[in-house]
Amino acid sequence: MPELPEVQTVVDQLGRRLSGRAFAAGTAFVWPGTAGYPEAALLAAELTGRRVLGVRRRAKYILIDLDDGRLLVIHLRMTGFLHFAPPGAPDHRHLRARLPLESGEELRFVDMRKFGRFYLGTLEELSAVIPLASLGPEPLASEFTPETLGARLAGRGGAVKSVLLDQRVLAGLGNIYADEALFQAGIDPRRPARGLGEAEIAALHAGIVAVLRQALGSGGTTFRDYRGSEGLRGENEPDLQVFHRQGRPCPRCGATLLRCVVGGRGTHFCPSCQQ
Ligand code: ZN
């Protein structure tokens, strides 16, 4: 499942390929459910002729700024990925949408599980459809400080792991990097968020920033159906310290790493280093 670093990698690649280019007629949602708002035929018609000003990210949403002030928003969800194809290239068996460009090339959306969605509208319109307005701070923005994190965790009785996954608390952190950040910080993922001390919050802040920056540097983590928009695979997997490594020795202390379930999500940690 793509997380912040993977989505940022896709955004960077899309920005290079799409900026300044226009969508041609012929956008088609092979599976109409991929169009989240408005419905497929209208979304396709409204996109025709629109030029891309730039591509950016908010949490795990890809925001494509169009020349009429509206946004094309793409949410990859679990298995969605984008790629560019020359005209006439054979369809992938899980092709859900094709977006022809003026240049003749097509931007294609492939999504095995069909959870991915496209949205088109003004920021105000879209805020009624997707929770863009209620998202927490971006963990890699300068506004995200240990104090910001502390204020967001204060009063939260839930497990710190679950609170970190709440996109209203922090935007873009998912299961992989929540586990990795808690390991970096030496904090047991099951502890109540509100019980963390000032030094622990500072360590957690540093851990979140470090694991995301490190993953960004390597183009995101390779998992299942994640691909960069050019079909590239991220290369971060060997750098993960605890995620999906239960039963193996902790890279720091040698104790056996464990897996448990926190808030319904598989959680990986060292019972010795993380207190
Ligand atoms: Zn350990």
PDB file of C-alpha atoms and ligand atoms in Angstrom:
ATOM      1  CA  MET A   1       0.000   0.000   0.000  1.00  0.00           C
ATOM      2  CA  PRO A   2       1.552   3.309  -1.007  1.00  0.00           C
ATOM      3  CA  GLU A   3       2.388   5.622   1.873  1.00  0.00           C
ATOM      4  CA  LEU A   4       3.659   9.192   1.913  1.00  0.00           C
ATOM      5  CA  PRO A   5       7.125   8.509   0.411  1.00  0.00           C
ATOM      6  CA  GLU A   6       5.668   6.340  -2.359  1.00  0.00           C
ATOM      7  CA  VAL A   7       2.997   8.917  -3.218  1.00  0.00           C
ATOM      8  CA  GLN A   8       5.627  11.684  -3.189  1.00  0.00           C
ATOM      9  CA  THR A   9       7.747   9.639  -5.601  1.00  0.00           C
ATOM     10  CA  VAL A  10       4.755   9.309  -7.947  1.00  0.00           C
ATOM     11  CA  VAL A  11       4.020  13.045  -7.605  1.00  0.00           C
ATOM     12  CA  ASP A  12       7.610  13.930  -8.552  1.00  0.00           C
ATOM     13  CA  GLN A  13       7.499  11.651 -11.578  1.00  0.00           C
ATOM     14  CA  LEU A  14       4.069  12.918 -12.680  1.00  0.00           C
ATOM     15  CA  GLY A  15       5.176  16.523 -12.244  1.00  0.00           C
ATOM     16  CA  ARG A  16       8.061  16.003 -14.632  1.00  0.00           C
ATOM     17  CA  ARG A  17       5.914  14.280 -17.259  1.00  0.00           C
ATOM     18  CA  LEU A  18       2.594  16.162 -16.997  1.00  0.00           C
ATOM     19  CA  SER A  19       3.408  19.807 -16.207  1.00  0.00           C
ATOM     20  CA  GLY A  20       2.546  22.085 -19.117  1.00  0.00           C
ATOM     21  CA  ARG A  21       0.729  19.329 -20.990  1.00  0.00           C
ATOM     22  CA  ALA A  22      -2.989  19.083 -21.733  1.00  0.00           C
ATOM     23  CA  PHE A  23      -5.477  16.231 -21.570  1.00  0.00           C
ATOM     24  CA  ALA A  24      -6.908  15.343 -24.986  1.00  0.00           C
ATOM     25  CA  ALA A  25     -10.442  14.095 -25.707  1.00  0.00           C
ATOM     26  CA  GLY A  26     -11.050  10.432 -25.035  1.00  0.00           C
ATOM     27  CA  THR A  27     -10.529  10.015 -21.294  1.00  0.00           C
ATOM     28  CA  ALA A  28     -12.329   6.795 -20.398  1.00  0.00           C
ATOM     29  CA  PHE A  29     -13.022   5.015 -17.140  1.00  0.00           C
ATOM     30  CA  VAL A  30     -12.861   1.373 -18.120  1.00  0.00           C
ATOM     31  CA  TRP A  31     -14.322   0.687 -14.660  1.00  0.00           C
ATOM     32  CA  PRO A  32     -16.682   3.639 -13.968  1.00  0.00           C
ATOM     33  CA  GLY A  33     -16.372   3.253 -10.185  1.00  0.00           C
ATOM     34  CA  THR A  34     -12.845   4.674 -10.389  1.00  0.00           C
ATOM     35  CA  ALA A  35     -14.453   8.090 -10.958  1.00  0.00           C
ATOM     36  CA  GLY A  36     -15.297   9.197  -7.408  1.00  0.00           C
ATOM     37  CA  TYR A  37     -16.632  12.669  -8.301  1.00  0.00           C
ATOM     38  CA  PRO A  38     -18.251  13.651 -10.580  1.00  0.00           C
ATOM     39  CA  GLU A  39     -19.489  10.526 -12.363  1.00  0.00           C
ATOM     40  CA  ALA A  40     -17.258   8.980 -15.021  1.00  0.00           C
ATOM     41  CA  ALA A  41     -18.667  10.516 -18.231  1.00  0.00           C
ATOM     42  CA  LEU A  42     -18.823  14.023 -16.766  1.00  0.00           C
ATOM     43  CA  LEU A  43     -15.344  13.804 -15.244  1.00  0.00           C
ATOM     44  CA  ALA A  44     -13.947  12.661 -18.597  1.00  0.00           C
ATOM     45  CA  ALA A  45     -15.699  15.494 -20.486  1.00  0.00           C
ATOM     46  CA  GLU A  46     -14.599  18.169 -18.003  1.00  0.00           C
ATOM     47  CA  LEU A  47     -10.979  17.074 -18.197  1.00  0.00           C
ATOM     48  CA  THR A  48     -10.746  17.437 -21.981  1.00  0.00           C
ATOM     49  CA  GLY A  49      -8.508  20.327 -23.019  1.00  0.00           C
ATOM     50  CA  ARG A  50      -7.362  21.172 -19.489  1.00  0.00           C
ATOM     51  CA  ARG A  51      -3.660  21.906 -19.137  1.00  0.00           C
ATOM     52  CA  VAL A  52      -1.648  20.796 -16.109  1.00  0.00           C
ATOM     53  CA  LEU A  53       0.001  23.598 -14.123  1.00  0.00           C
ATOM     54  CA  GLY A  54       1.713  21.322 -11.604  1.00  0.00           C
ATOM     55  CA  VAL A  55       1.435  18.229  -9.438  1.00  0.00           C
ATOM     56  CA  ARG A  56       1.662  18.158  -5.639  1.00  0.00           C
ATOM     57  CA  ARG A  57       0.784  15.942  -2.683  1.00  0.00           C
ATOM     58  CA  ARG A  58      -1.463  16.318   0.361  1.00  0.00           C
ATOM     59  CA  ALA A  59      -1.330  13.299   2.707  1.00  0.00           C
ATOM     60  CA  LYS A  60      -1.690  10.348   0.310  1.00  0.00           C
ATOM     61  CA  TYR A  61      -3.665  12.322  -2.289  1.00  0.00           C
ATOM     62  CA  ILE A  62      -2.099  13.331  -5.610  1.00  0.00           C
ATOM     63  CA  LEU A  63      -3.263  16.856  -6.489  1.00  0.00           C
ATOM     64  CA  ILE A  64      -2.988  17.873 -10.156  1.00  0.00           C
ATOM     65  CA  ASP A  65      -3.559  21.626 -10.585  1.00  0.00           C
ATOM     66  CA  LEU A  66      -5.426  22.447 -13.800  1.00  0.00           C
ATOM     67  CA  ASP A  67      -5.436  25.695 -15.798  1.00  0.00           C
ATOM     68  CA  ASP A  68      -9.088  26.480 -14.923  1.00  0.00           C
ATOM     69  CA  GLY A  69      -8.364  26.574 -11.177  1.00  0.00           C
ATOM     70  CA  ARG A  70      -9.764  23.131 -10.523  1.00  0.00           C
ATOM     71  CA  LEU A  71      -7.927  20.039  -9.306  1.00  0.00           C
ATOM     72  CA  LEU A  72      -7.749  16.493 -10.546  1.00  0.00           C
ATOM     73  CA  VAL A  73      -7.195  14.459  -7.371  1.00  0.00           C
ATOM     74  CA  ILE A  74      -6.022  10.852  -7.521  1.00  0.00           C
ATOM     75  CA  HIS A  75      -6.063   8.550  -4.507  1.00  0.00           C
ATOM     76  CA  LEU A  76      -4.143   5.349  -5.265  1.00  0.00           C
ATOM     77  CA  ARG A  77      -5.423   3.509  -2.177  1.00  0.00           C
ATOM     78  CA  MET A  78      -4.208  -0.087  -1.857  1.00  0.00           C
ATOM     79  CA  THR A  79      -3.154  -1.292  -5.283  1.00  0.00           C
ATOM     80  CA  GLY A  80      -3.540   1.633  -7.688  1.00  0.00           C
ATOM     81  CA  PHE A  81      -0.656   2.720  -9.874  1.00  0.00           C
ATOM     82  CA  LEU A  82      -0.174   5.101 -12.763  1.00  0.00           C
ATOM     83  CA  HIS A  83       1.961   4.673 -15.821  1.00  0.00           C
ATOM     84  CA  PHE A  84       2.483   6.280 -19.194  1.00  0.00           C
ATOM     85  CA  ALA A  85       1.817   4.226 -22.316  1.00  0.00           C
ATOM     86  CA  PRO A  86       2.372   4.926 -25.997  1.00  0.00           C
ATOM     87  CA  PRO A  87      -0.837   4.964 -28.097  1.00  0.00           C
ATOM     88  CA  GLY A  88      -1.983   1.460 -28.948  1.00  0.00           C
ATOM     89  CA  ALA A  89       0.044  -0.247 -26.216  1.00  0.00           C
ATOM     90  CA  PRO A  90      -1.807  -3.343 -24.930  1.00  0.00           C
ATOM     91  CA  ASP A  91      -4.094  -2.829 -21.925  1.00  0.00           C
ATOM     92  CA  HIS A  92      -3.049  -4.152 -18.524  1.00  0.00           C
ATOM     93  CA  ARG A  93      -5.663  -6.650 -17.306  1.00  0.00           C
ATOM     94  CA  HIS A  94      -6.531  -4.417 -14.350  1.00  0.00           C
ATOM     95  CA  LEU A  95      -6.688  -1.192 -16.414  1.00  0.00           C
ATOM     96  CA  ARG A  96      -9.360   1.103 -14.856  1.00  0.00           C
ATOM     97  CA  ALA A  97      -8.838   4.429 -16.647  1.00  0.00           C
ATOM     98  CA  ARG A  98      -7.030   5.875 -19.643  1.00  0.00           C
ATOM     99  CA  LEU A  99      -6.302   9.595 -19.969  1.00  0.00           C
ATOM    100  CA  PRO A 100      -4.966  10.531 -23.409  1.00  0.00           C
ATOM    101  CA  LEU A 101      -2.642  13.532 -23.576  1.00  0.00           C
ATOM    102  CA  GLU A 102      -2.281  16.004 -26.448  1.00  0.00           C
ATOM    103  CA  SER A 103       1.125  14.507 -27.160  1.00  0.00           C
ATOM    104  CA  GLY A 104      -0.533  11.202 -28.096  1.00  0.00           C
ATOM    105  CA  GLU A 105       0.740   9.390 -25.023  1.00  0.00           C
ATOM    106  CA  GLU A 106      -1.730   8.043 -22.459  1.00  0.00           C
ATOM    107  CA  LEU A 107      -1.668   8.249 -18.688  1.00  0.00           C
ATOM    108  CA  ARG A 108      -3.127   4.964 -17.505  1.00  0.00           C
ATOM    109  CA  PHE A 109      -4.466   3.864 -14.126  1.00  0.00           C
ATOM    110  CA  VAL A 110      -4.185   0.209 -13.164  1.00  0.00           C
ATOM    111  CA  ASP A 111      -5.806  -1.013  -9.939  1.00  0.00           C
ATOM    112  CA  MET A 112      -6.340  -4.659  -9.074  1.00  0.00           C
ATOM    113  CA  ARG A 113      -8.492  -4.072  -5.967  1.00  0.00           C
ATOM    114  CA  LYS A 114     -10.519  -1.151  -7.469  1.00  0.00           C
ATOM    115  CA  PHE A 115     -10.303   1.058  -4.335  1.00  0.00           C
ATOM    116  CA  GLY A 116      -8.439   3.880  -6.120  1.00  0.00           C
ATOM    117  CA  ARG A 117     -10.427   7.016  -7.011  1.00  0.00           C
ATOM    118  CA  PHE A 118     -10.268  10.113  -9.249  1.00  0.00           C
ATOM    119  CA  TYR A 119     -11.952  13.395  -8.274  1.00  0.00           C
ATOM    120  CA  LEU A 120     -12.299  16.633 -10.269  1.00  0.00           C
ATOM    121  CA  GLY A 121     -13.437  19.986  -8.897  1.00  0.00           C
ATOM    122  CA  THR A 122     -12.479  23.108  -6.992  1.00  0.00           C
ATOM    123  CA  LEU A 123     -10.866  22.681  -3.591  1.00  0.00           C
ATOM    124  CA  GLU A 124     -14.156  23.805  -1.971  1.00  0.00           C
ATOM    125  CA  GLU A 125     -16.228  21.302  -3.965  1.00  0.00           C
ATOM    126  CA  LEU A 126     -13.832  18.455  -3.272  1.00  0.00           C
ATOM    127  CA  SER A 127     -13.636  19.188   0.443  1.00  0.00           C
ATOM    128  CA  ALA A 128     -17.248  18.017   0.659  1.00  0.00           C
ATOM    129  CA  VAL A 129     -16.334  14.707  -0.972  1.00  0.00           C
ATOM    130  CA  ILE A 130     -12.906  13.854   0.455  1.00  0.00           C
ATOM    131  CA  PRO A 131     -11.471  14.949   3.823  1.00  0.00           C
ATOM    132  CA  LEU A 132      -8.881  17.381   2.394  1.00  0.00           C
ATOM    133  CA  ALA A 133      -9.833  20.089   4.875  1.00  0.00           C
ATOM    134  CA  SER A 134      -9.620  17.966   8.033  1.00  0.00           C
ATOM    135  CA  LEU A 135      -6.181  16.425   7.429  1.00  0.00           C
ATOM    136  CA  GLY A 136      -3.486  16.924  10.045  1.00  0.00           C
ATOM    137  CA  PRO A 137      -0.102  18.545   9.380  1.00  0.00           C
ATOM    138  CA  GLU A 138       2.328  17.187   6.810  1.00  0.00           C
ATOM    139  CA  PRO A 139       5.091  15.392   8.725  1.00  0.00           C
ATOM    140  CA  LEU A 140       7.810  16.719   6.416  1.00  0.00           C
ATOM    141  CA  ALA A 141       6.655  20.347   6.506  1.00  0.00           C
ATOM    142  CA  SER A 142       8.550  22.844   8.682  1.00  0.00           C
ATOM    143  CA  GLU A 143       5.363  23.460  10.727  1.00  0.00           C
ATOM    144  CA  PHE A 144       5.589  19.892  12.039  1.00  0.00           C
ATOM    145  CA  THR A 145       7.601  20.220  15.250  1.00  0.00           C
ATOM    146  CA  PRO A 146       7.823  18.125  18.444  1.00  0.00           C
ATOM    147  CA  GLU A 147       5.430  20.678  19.998  1.00  0.00           C
ATOM    148  CA  THR A 148       2.885  20.146  17.173  1.00  0.00           C
ATOM    149  CA  LEU A 149       3.107  16.396  17.639  1.00  0.00           C
ATOM    150  CA  GLY A 150       2.784  16.684  21.423  1.00  0.00           C
ATOM    151  CA  ALA A 151      -0.329  18.841  21.102  1.00  0.00           C
ATOM    152  CA  ARG A 152      -1.897  16.325  18.703  1.00  0.00           C
ATOM    153  CA  LEU A 153      -1.185  13.343  20.978  1.00  0.00           C
ATOM    154  CA  ALA A 154      -2.297  15.086  24.182  1.00  0.00           C
ATOM    155  CA  GLY A 155      -5.551  13.779  25.603  1.00  0.00           C
ATOM    156  CA  ARG A 156      -5.608  10.787  23.262  1.00  0.00           C
ATOM    157  CA  GLY A 157      -6.187   7.594  25.241  1.00  0.00           C
ATOM    158  CA  GLY A 158      -5.776   5.280  22.237  1.00  0.00           C
ATOM    159  CA  ALA A 159      -2.609   3.328  21.455  1.00  0.00           C
ATOM    160  CA  VAL A 160       0.062   5.648  20.083  1.00  0.00           C
ATOM    161  CA  LYS A 161       0.319   3.501  16.929  1.00  0.00           C
ATOM    162  CA  SER A 162      -3.413   3.949  16.186  1.00  0.00           C
ATOM    163  CA  VAL A 163      -3.305   7.672  16.904  1.00  0.00           C
ATOM    164  CA  LEU A 164      -0.378   8.093  14.485  1.00  0.00           C
ATOM    165  CA  LEU A 165      -2.418   6.396  11.748  1.00  0.00           C
ATOM    166  CA  ASP A 166      -5.322   8.848  12.190  1.00  0.00           C
ATOM    167  CA  GLN A 167      -4.944  11.171   9.181  1.00  0.00           C
ATOM    168  CA  ARG A 168      -6.559  14.023  11.159  1.00  0.00           C
ATOM    169  CA  VAL A 169      -3.648  13.816  13.611  1.00  0.00           C
ATOM    170  CA  LEU A 170      -0.884  13.521  11.031  1.00  0.00           C
ATOM    171  CA  ALA A 171      -1.303  13.395   7.246  1.00  0.00           C
ATOM    172  CA  GLY A 172       0.267  10.617   5.234  1.00  0.00           C
ATOM    173  CA  LEU A 173       1.707   8.278   7.865  1.00  0.00           C
ATOM    174  CA  GLY A 174       0.680   4.652   7.286  1.00  0.00           C
ATOM    175  CA  ASN A 175       1.304   1.248   8.817  1.00  0.00           C
ATOM    176  CA  ILE A 176       4.879   0.704   7.618  1.00  0.00           C
ATOM    177  CA  TYR A 177       6.382   4.019   8.696  1.00  0.00           C
ATOM    178  CA  ALA A 178       4.382   4.200  11.940  1.00  0.00           C
ATOM    179  CA  ASP A 179       6.023   0.914  13.018  1.00  0.00           C
ATOM    180  CA  GLU A 180       9.447   2.063  11.856  1.00  0.00           C
ATOM    181  CA  ALA A 181       9.171   5.467  13.564  1.00  0.00           C
ATOM    182  CA  LEU A 182       8.079   3.904  16.878  1.00  0.00           C
ATOM    183  CA  PHE A 183      11.068   1.548  16.675  1.00  0.00           C
ATOM    184  CA  GLN A 184      13.428   4.460  16.008  1.00  0.00           C
ATOM    185  CA  ALA A 185      11.963   6.232  19.031  1.00  0.00           C
ATOM    186  CA  GLY A 186      12.072   3.149  21.292  1.00  0.00           C
ATOM    187  CA  ILE A 187       8.361   3.422  22.123  1.00  0.00           C
ATOM    188  CA  ASP A 188       6.022   0.454  22.573  1.00  0.00           C
ATOM    189  CA  PRO A 189       3.264   0.908  19.934  1.00  0.00           C
ATOM    190  CA  ARG A 190       0.564  -0.199  22.405  1.00  0.00           C
ATOM    191  CA  ARG A 191       1.151   2.599  24.925  1.00  0.00           C
ATOM    192  CA  PRO A 192      -1.534   5.268  25.271  1.00  0.00           C
ATOM    193  CA  ALA A 193      -0.611   8.318  23.189  1.00  0.00           C
ATOM    194  CA  ARG A 194      -1.304  10.692  26.071  1.00  0.00           C
ATOM    195  CA  GLY A 195       1.180   8.894  28.342  1.00  0.00           C
ATOM    196  CA  LEU A 196       4.291   9.880  26.373  1.00  0.00           C
ATOM    197  CA  GLY A 197       6.758  12.226  28.037  1.00  0.00           C
ATOM    198  CA  GLU A 198       8.368  15.245  26.427  1.00  0.00           C
ATOM    199  CA  ALA A 199      11.618  13.414  25.569  1.00  0.00           C
ATOM    200  CA  GLU A 200       9.660  10.511  24.060  1.00  0.00           C
ATOM    201  CA  ILE A 201       7.604  12.881  21.921  1.00  0.00           C
ATOM    202  CA  ALA A 202      10.805  14.528  20.701  1.00  0.00           C
ATOM    203  CA  ALA A 203      12.252  11.084  19.875  1.00  0.00           C
ATOM    204  CA  LEU A 204       9.055  10.083  18.079  1.00  0.00           C
ATOM    205  CA  HIS A 205       9.056  13.307  16.053  1.00  0.00           C
ATOM    206  CA  ALA A 206      12.676  12.675  15.058  1.00  0.00           C
ATOM    207  CA  GLY A 207      11.854   9.045  14.201  1.00  0.00           C
ATOM    208  CA  ILE A 208       8.909   9.991  11.960  1.00  0.00           C
ATOM    209  CA  VAL A 209      10.949  12.573  10.061  1.00  0.00           C
ATOM    210  CA  ALA A 210      13.964  10.254   9.740  1.00  0.00           C
ATOM    211  CA  VAL A 211      12.110   7.215   8.406  1.00  0.00           C
ATOM    212  CA  LEU A 212      10.110   9.288   5.900  1.00  0.00           C
ATOM    213  CA  ARG A 213      13.175  11.169   4.651  1.00  0.00           C
ATOM    214  CA  GLN A 214      15.134   7.975   4.321  1.00  0.00           C
ATOM    215  CA  ALA A 215      12.301   6.305   2.373  1.00  0.00           C
ATOM    216  CA  LEU A 216      11.920   9.343   0.122  1.00  0.00           C
ATOM    217  CA  GLY A 217      15.602   9.144  -0.694  1.00  0.00           C
ATOM    218  CA  SER A 218      15.166   5.622  -2.016  1.00  0.00           C
ATOM    219  CA  GLY A 219      11.912   6.162  -3.919  1.00  0.00           C
ATOM    220  CA  GLY A 220       9.551   4.466  -1.470  1.00  0.00           C
ATOM    221  CA  THR A 221       9.088   0.945  -0.219  1.00  0.00           C
ATOM    222  CA  THR A 222       8.359  -1.973  -2.496  1.00  0.00           C
ATOM    223  CA  PHE A 223       5.224  -3.783  -1.421  1.00  0.00           C
ATOM    224  CA  ARG A 224       2.857  -5.849  -3.480  1.00  0.00           C
ATOM    225  CA  ASP A 225       1.391  -3.689  -6.222  1.00  0.00           C
ATOM    226  CA  TYR A 226       3.058  -0.399  -5.537  1.00  0.00           C
ATOM    227  CA  ARG A 227       4.882   1.025  -8.541  1.00  0.00           C
ATOM    228  CA  GLY A 228       6.170   4.487  -9.261  1.00  0.00           C
ATOM    229  CA  SER A 229       4.249   6.184 -12.084  1.00  0.00           C
ATOM    230  CA  GLU A 230       6.924   5.149 -14.559  1.00  0.00           C
ATOM    231  CA  GLY A 231       6.628   1.556 -13.467  1.00  0.00           C
ATOM    232  CA  LEU A 232       9.711   1.875 -11.286  1.00  0.00           C
ATOM    233  CA  ARG A 233       9.852  -0.011  -8.042  1.00  0.00           C
ATOM    234  CA  GLY A 234      10.962   1.670  -4.865  1.00  0.00           C
ATOM    235  CA  GLU A 235      14.051   0.297  -3.178  1.00  0.00           C
ATOM    236  CA  ASN A 236      13.443   0.938   0.498  1.00  0.00           C
ATOM    237  CA  GLU A 237      12.480  -2.558   1.655  1.00  0.00           C
ATOM    238  CA  PRO A 238      15.978  -3.642   2.776  1.00  0.00           C
ATOM    239  CA  ASP A 239      16.142  -0.573   5.030  1.00  0.00           C
ATOM    240  CA  LEU A 240      13.081  -1.485   7.091  1.00  0.00           C
ATOM    241  CA  GLN A 241      14.115  -2.430  10.627  1.00  0.00           C
ATOM    242  CA  VAL A 242      10.961  -4.062  12.060  1.00  0.00           C
ATOM    243  CA  PHE A 243       8.102  -4.057   9.536  1.00  0.00           C
ATOM    244  CA  HIS A 244       7.249  -7.648   8.466  1.00  0.00           C
ATOM    245  CA  ARG A 245      10.371  -8.840  10.327  1.00  0.00           C
ATOM    246  CA  GLN A 246       8.704 -10.679  13.224  1.00  0.00           C
ATOM    247  CA  GLY A 247      10.718 -13.711  14.369  1.00  0.00           C
ATOM    248  CA  ARG A 248      13.985 -12.157  13.223  1.00  0.00           C
ATOM    249  CA  PRO A 249      16.558 -10.565  15.549  1.00  0.00           C
ATOM    250  CA  CYS A 250      16.224  -6.897  16.416  1.00  0.00           C
ATOM    251  CA  PRO A 251      18.924  -5.017  14.467  1.00  0.00           C
ATOM    252  CA  ARG A 252      19.715  -3.006  17.613  1.00  0.00           C
ATOM    253  CA  CYS A 253      19.663  -5.486  20.521  1.00  0.00           C
ATOM    254  CA  GLY A 254      19.244  -8.955  18.997  1.00  0.00           C
ATOM    255  CA  ALA A 255      15.975  -9.784  20.812  1.00  0.00           C
ATOM    256  CA  THR A 256      13.341 -11.540  18.693  1.00  0.00           C
ATOM    257  CA  LEU A 257      11.013  -9.059  16.980  1.00  0.00           C
ATOM    258  CA  LEU A 258       7.296  -9.583  17.624  1.00  0.00           C
ATOM    259  CA  ARG A 259       4.065  -8.976  15.738  1.00  0.00           C
ATOM    260  CA  CYS A 260       0.805  -8.033  17.427  1.00  0.00           C
ATOM    261  CA  VAL A 261      -2.424  -6.344  16.336  1.00  0.00           C
ATOM    262  CA  VAL A 262      -3.080  -2.739  17.386  1.00  0.00           C
ATOM    263  CA  GLY A 263      -6.334  -1.117  16.291  1.00  0.00           C
ATOM    264  CA  GLY A 264      -6.840  -3.880  13.746  1.00  0.00           C
ATOM    265  CA  ARG A 265      -3.455  -3.332  12.097  1.00  0.00           C
ATOM    266  CA  GLY A 266      -0.503  -5.717  12.111  1.00  0.00           C
ATOM    267  CA  THR A 267       2.178  -4.121  14.269  1.00  0.00           C
ATOM    268  CA  HIS A 268       5.851  -5.036  14.430  1.00  0.00           C
ATOM    269  CA  PHE A 269       8.153  -4.139  17.323  1.00  0.00           C
ATOM    270  CA  CYS A 270      11.074  -5.100  19.562  1.00  0.00           C
ATOM    271  CA  PRO A 271       9.855  -6.099  23.056  1.00  0.00           C
ATOM    272  CA  SER A 272      13.228  -5.142  24.502  1.00  0.00           C
ATOM    273  CA  CYS A 273      14.115  -1.794  22.841  1.00  0.00           C
ATOM    274  CA  GLN A 274      10.561  -0.447  22.773  1.00  0.00           C
ATOM    275  CA  GLN A 275       9.193   0.362  26.212  1.00  0.00           C
TER     276      GLN A 275
HETATM  277 ZN    ZN B   1      15.699  -4.454  20.221  1.00  0.00          ZN
END
